[in-house]
GROMACS .gro file of C-alpha atoms in nm:
model
  160
    1MET     CA    1  -2.175   3.390  -1.603
    2SER     CA    2  -1.872   3.309  -1.822
    3ALA     CA    3  -1.630   3.454  -1.563
    4LYS     CA    4  -1.781   3.221  -1.305
    5ARG     CA    5  -1.728   2.919  -1.532
    6PHE     CA    6  -1.373   3.029  -1.608
    7ILE     CA    7  -1.284   3.050  -1.237
    8LEU     CA    8  -1.448   2.714  -1.167
    9SER     CA    9  -1.252   2.562  -1.457
   10LEU     CA   10  -0.924   2.697  -1.318
   11LEU     CA   11  -1.006   2.563  -0.972
   12GLY     CA   12  -1.094   2.223  -1.122
   13VAL     CA   13  -0.763   2.204  -1.312
   14ALA     CA   14  -0.569   2.309  -1.001
   15ALA     CA   15  -0.748   2.045  -0.791
   16MET     CA   16  -0.668   1.773  -1.045
   17LEU     CA   17  -0.300   1.871  -1.060
   18CYS     CA   18  -0.271   1.872  -0.680
   19ALA     CA   19  -0.447   1.536  -0.652
   20CYS     CA   20  -0.194   1.377  -0.888
   21ALA     CA   21   0.108   1.474  -0.679
   22GLU     CA   22   0.299   1.178  -0.539
   23LYS     CA   23   0.326   1.143  -0.165
   24GLU     CA   24   0.682   1.119  -0.043
   25ASP     CA   25   0.730   0.799   0.155
   26SER     CA   26   1.003   0.881   0.402
   27VAL     CA   27   1.072   0.927   0.769
   28ALA     CA   28   1.343   1.179   0.861
   29GLY     CA   29   1.460   1.178   0.499
   30THR     CA   30   1.499   0.801   0.492
   31PRO     CA   31   1.280   0.614   0.242
   32ILE     CA   32   1.018   0.372   0.371
   33ALA     CA   33   1.067   0.017   0.241
   34GLN     CA   34   0.800  -0.247   0.189
   35TRP     CA   35   0.954  -0.579   0.295
   36GLY     CA   36   0.674  -0.809   0.183
   37LYS     CA   37   0.443  -1.064   0.346
   38SER     CA   38   0.500  -1.373   0.552
   39LYS     CA   39   0.231  -1.627   0.640
   40TYR     CA   40   0.229  -1.865   0.933
   41TYR     CA   41   0.021  -2.181   0.938
   42LYS     CA   42   0.019  -2.483   1.165
   43ASP     CA   43   0.167  -2.806   1.035
   44PHE     CA   44  -0.100  -3.023   0.879
   45LEU     CA   45  -0.044  -3.377   0.755
   46TRP     CA   46   0.241  -3.360   0.502
   47LYS     CA   47   0.242  -2.977   0.477
   48LYS     CA   48   0.500  -2.842   0.722
   49TRP     CA   49   0.534  -2.471   0.795
   50LYS     CA   50   0.844  -2.323   0.641
   51PRO     CA   51   0.931  -1.965   0.742
   52ASP     CA   52   0.955  -1.700   0.472
   53THR     CA   53   1.259  -1.473   0.463
   54LEU     CA   54   1.174  -1.112   0.384
   55LYS     CA   55   1.476  -0.953   0.216
   56GLN     CA   56   1.600  -0.604   0.139
   57THR     CA   57   1.936  -0.465   0.033
   58LEU     CA   58   2.019  -0.166   0.249
   59VAL     CA   59   2.263   0.082   0.096
   60PHE     CA   60   2.466   0.307   0.323
   61GLU     CA   61   2.662   0.613   0.214
   62PHE     CA   62   2.943   0.727   0.441
   63ASN     CA   63   3.132   1.052   0.387
   64ASP     CA   64   3.514   1.050   0.379
   65ASP     CA   65   3.547   1.146   0.746
   66ALA     CA   66   3.325   0.858   0.853
   67VAL     CA   67   3.523   0.612   0.642
   68ASN     CA   68   3.857   0.735   0.778
   69TYR     CA   69   3.769   0.797   1.142
   70MET     CA   70   3.497   0.547   1.241
   71GLU     CA   71   3.613   0.371   1.556
   72LYS     CA   72   3.420   0.050   1.490
   73PRO     CA   73   3.124  -0.074   1.280
   74LEU     CA   74   2.792   0.107   1.302
   75GLN     CA   75   2.551  -0.114   1.500
   76LEU     CA   76   2.181  -0.095   1.409
   77ALA     CA   77   1.893  -0.275   1.578
   78LEU     CA   78   1.525  -0.295   1.487
   79TYR     CA   79   1.275  -0.112   1.705
   80LYS     CA   80   0.899  -0.072   1.707
   81LYS     CA   81   0.678   0.194   1.862
   82SER     CA   82   0.458   0.105   2.155
   83GLU     CA   83   0.105   0.240   2.181
   84SER     CA   84   0.241   0.522   2.396
   85GLY     CA   85   0.498   0.612   2.128
   86LYS     CA   86   0.801   0.474   2.311
   87MET     CA   87   1.061   0.291   2.099
   88ILE     CA   88   1.098  -0.075   2.206
   89ARG     CA   89   1.366  -0.305   2.076
   90ILE     CA   90   1.229  -0.608   1.892
   91LYS     CA   91   1.291  -0.934   2.077
   92ASP     CA   92   1.439  -1.256   1.941
   93ASN     CA   93   1.113  -1.443   2.001
   94GLU     CA   94   0.937  -1.213   1.750
   95MET     CA   95   1.182  -1.249   1.463
   96ARG     CA   96   1.537  -1.325   1.357
   97VAL     CA   97   1.758  -1.093   1.154
   98PHE     CA   98   2.003  -1.225   0.894
   99VAL     CA   99   2.287  -1.025   0.741
  100ASP     CA  100   2.431  -1.151   0.413
  101GLY     CA  101   2.264  -1.489   0.478
  102LYS     CA  102   2.403  -1.537   0.832
  103ALA     CA  103   2.209  -1.495   1.157
  104ALA     CA  104   2.289  -1.160   1.318
  105GLU     CA  105   2.403  -1.180   1.678
  106ASN     CA  106   2.134  -1.028   1.905
  107ASN     CA  107   1.947  -0.920   1.588
  108VAL     CA  108   2.199  -0.636   1.541
  109ILE     CA  109   2.318  -0.529   1.197
  110SER     CA  110   2.685  -0.427   1.179
  111VAL     CA  111   2.784  -0.192   0.897
  112THR     CA  112   3.147  -0.118   0.815
  113PRO     CA  113   3.215   0.132   0.536
  114LYS     CA  114   3.427   0.002   0.253
  115LYS     CA  115   3.731   0.218   0.186
  116GLY     CA  116   3.748   0.355  -0.165
  117GLU     CA  117   3.377   0.296  -0.234
  118ASP     CA  118   3.094   0.549  -0.220
  119GLU     CA  119   2.834   0.302  -0.094
  120THR     CA  120   2.822  -0.002   0.131
  121ALA     CA  121   2.543  -0.252   0.059
  122VAL     CA  122   2.417  -0.501   0.316
  123ASP     CA  123   2.166  -0.777   0.238
  124VAL     CA  124   1.926  -0.802   0.532
  125GLY     CA  125   1.673  -1.081   0.581
  126ILE     CA  126   1.401  -1.107   0.843
  127VAL     CA  127   1.225  -1.428   0.949
  128PHE     CA  128   0.922  -1.403   1.174
  129ALA     CA  129   0.886  -1.647   1.460
  130PRO     CA  130   0.554  -1.832   1.500
  131GLU     CA  131   0.495  -1.624   1.816
  132ALA     CA  132   0.498  -1.294   1.623
  133ASP     CA  133   0.173  -1.100   1.611
  134ASN     CA  134  -0.038  -1.149   1.300
  135LYS     CA  135  -0.047  -0.787   1.181
  136ILE     CA  136   0.134  -0.527   0.973
  137HIS     CA  137   0.465  -0.451   1.141
  138HIS     CA  138   0.637  -0.112   1.137
  139TRP     CA  139   1.006  -0.116   1.224
  140TYR     CA  140   1.267   0.149   1.277
  141PHE     CA  141   1.642   0.107   1.255
  142LYS     CA  142   1.816   0.281   1.542
  143PRO     CA  143   2.185   0.280   1.625
  144THR     CA  144   2.276   0.083   1.936
  145ASP     CA  145   2.634   0.199   1.885
  146ALA     CA  146   2.696   0.501   1.661
  147ALA     CA  147   3.067   0.409   1.625
  148GLY     CA  148   3.178   0.767   1.678
  149LEU     CA  149   2.951   0.913   1.409
  150GLU     CA  150   2.831   1.262   1.493
  151ARG     CA  151   2.546   1.271   1.239
  152ILE     CA  152   2.324   1.013   1.065
  153ASN     CA  153   2.098   1.153   0.791
  154ASP     CA  154   2.179   1.497   0.929
  155LEU     CA  155   2.043   1.397   1.272
  156ASN     CA  156   2.215   1.337   1.602
  157PRO     CA  157   2.244   0.955   1.647
  158GLU     CA  158   2.027   0.974   1.962
  159GLU     CA  159   1.748   1.140   1.760
  160PHE     CA  160   1.772   0.902   1.465
   0.00000   0.00000   0.00000
């Protein structure tokens, strides 16, 4: 009887330790970021709708070869998955992308590594259009132009 209790106690402790493990929030080694919430409401009397800007600072690390041999800036666009799993580029009528406070042309983020620095930080803001769906949005950054990079997060740019 005591051996049975001992084994059950060990299993209980093991279950509690496993339940306390933190889940890693990443996709392909890239951390998942929570951008926040934005609410849309129709204008009413003196209360006019003002769009919220969801902001994140994205930090990029380029190795020495990338810094020295990149042909042009890395171009990243936002994509979403369709119900069939296909990646679809997000349209301008859904949202606008801002880089360092300025509207990004075609909602594309351009990243140029800074020589002599380990990291390049870019402040990215997103403003939803009133036509955007009222739901939780999941976005993916994909390169539209890999700028001659052979690997991004140890993946081929087409796979990223």
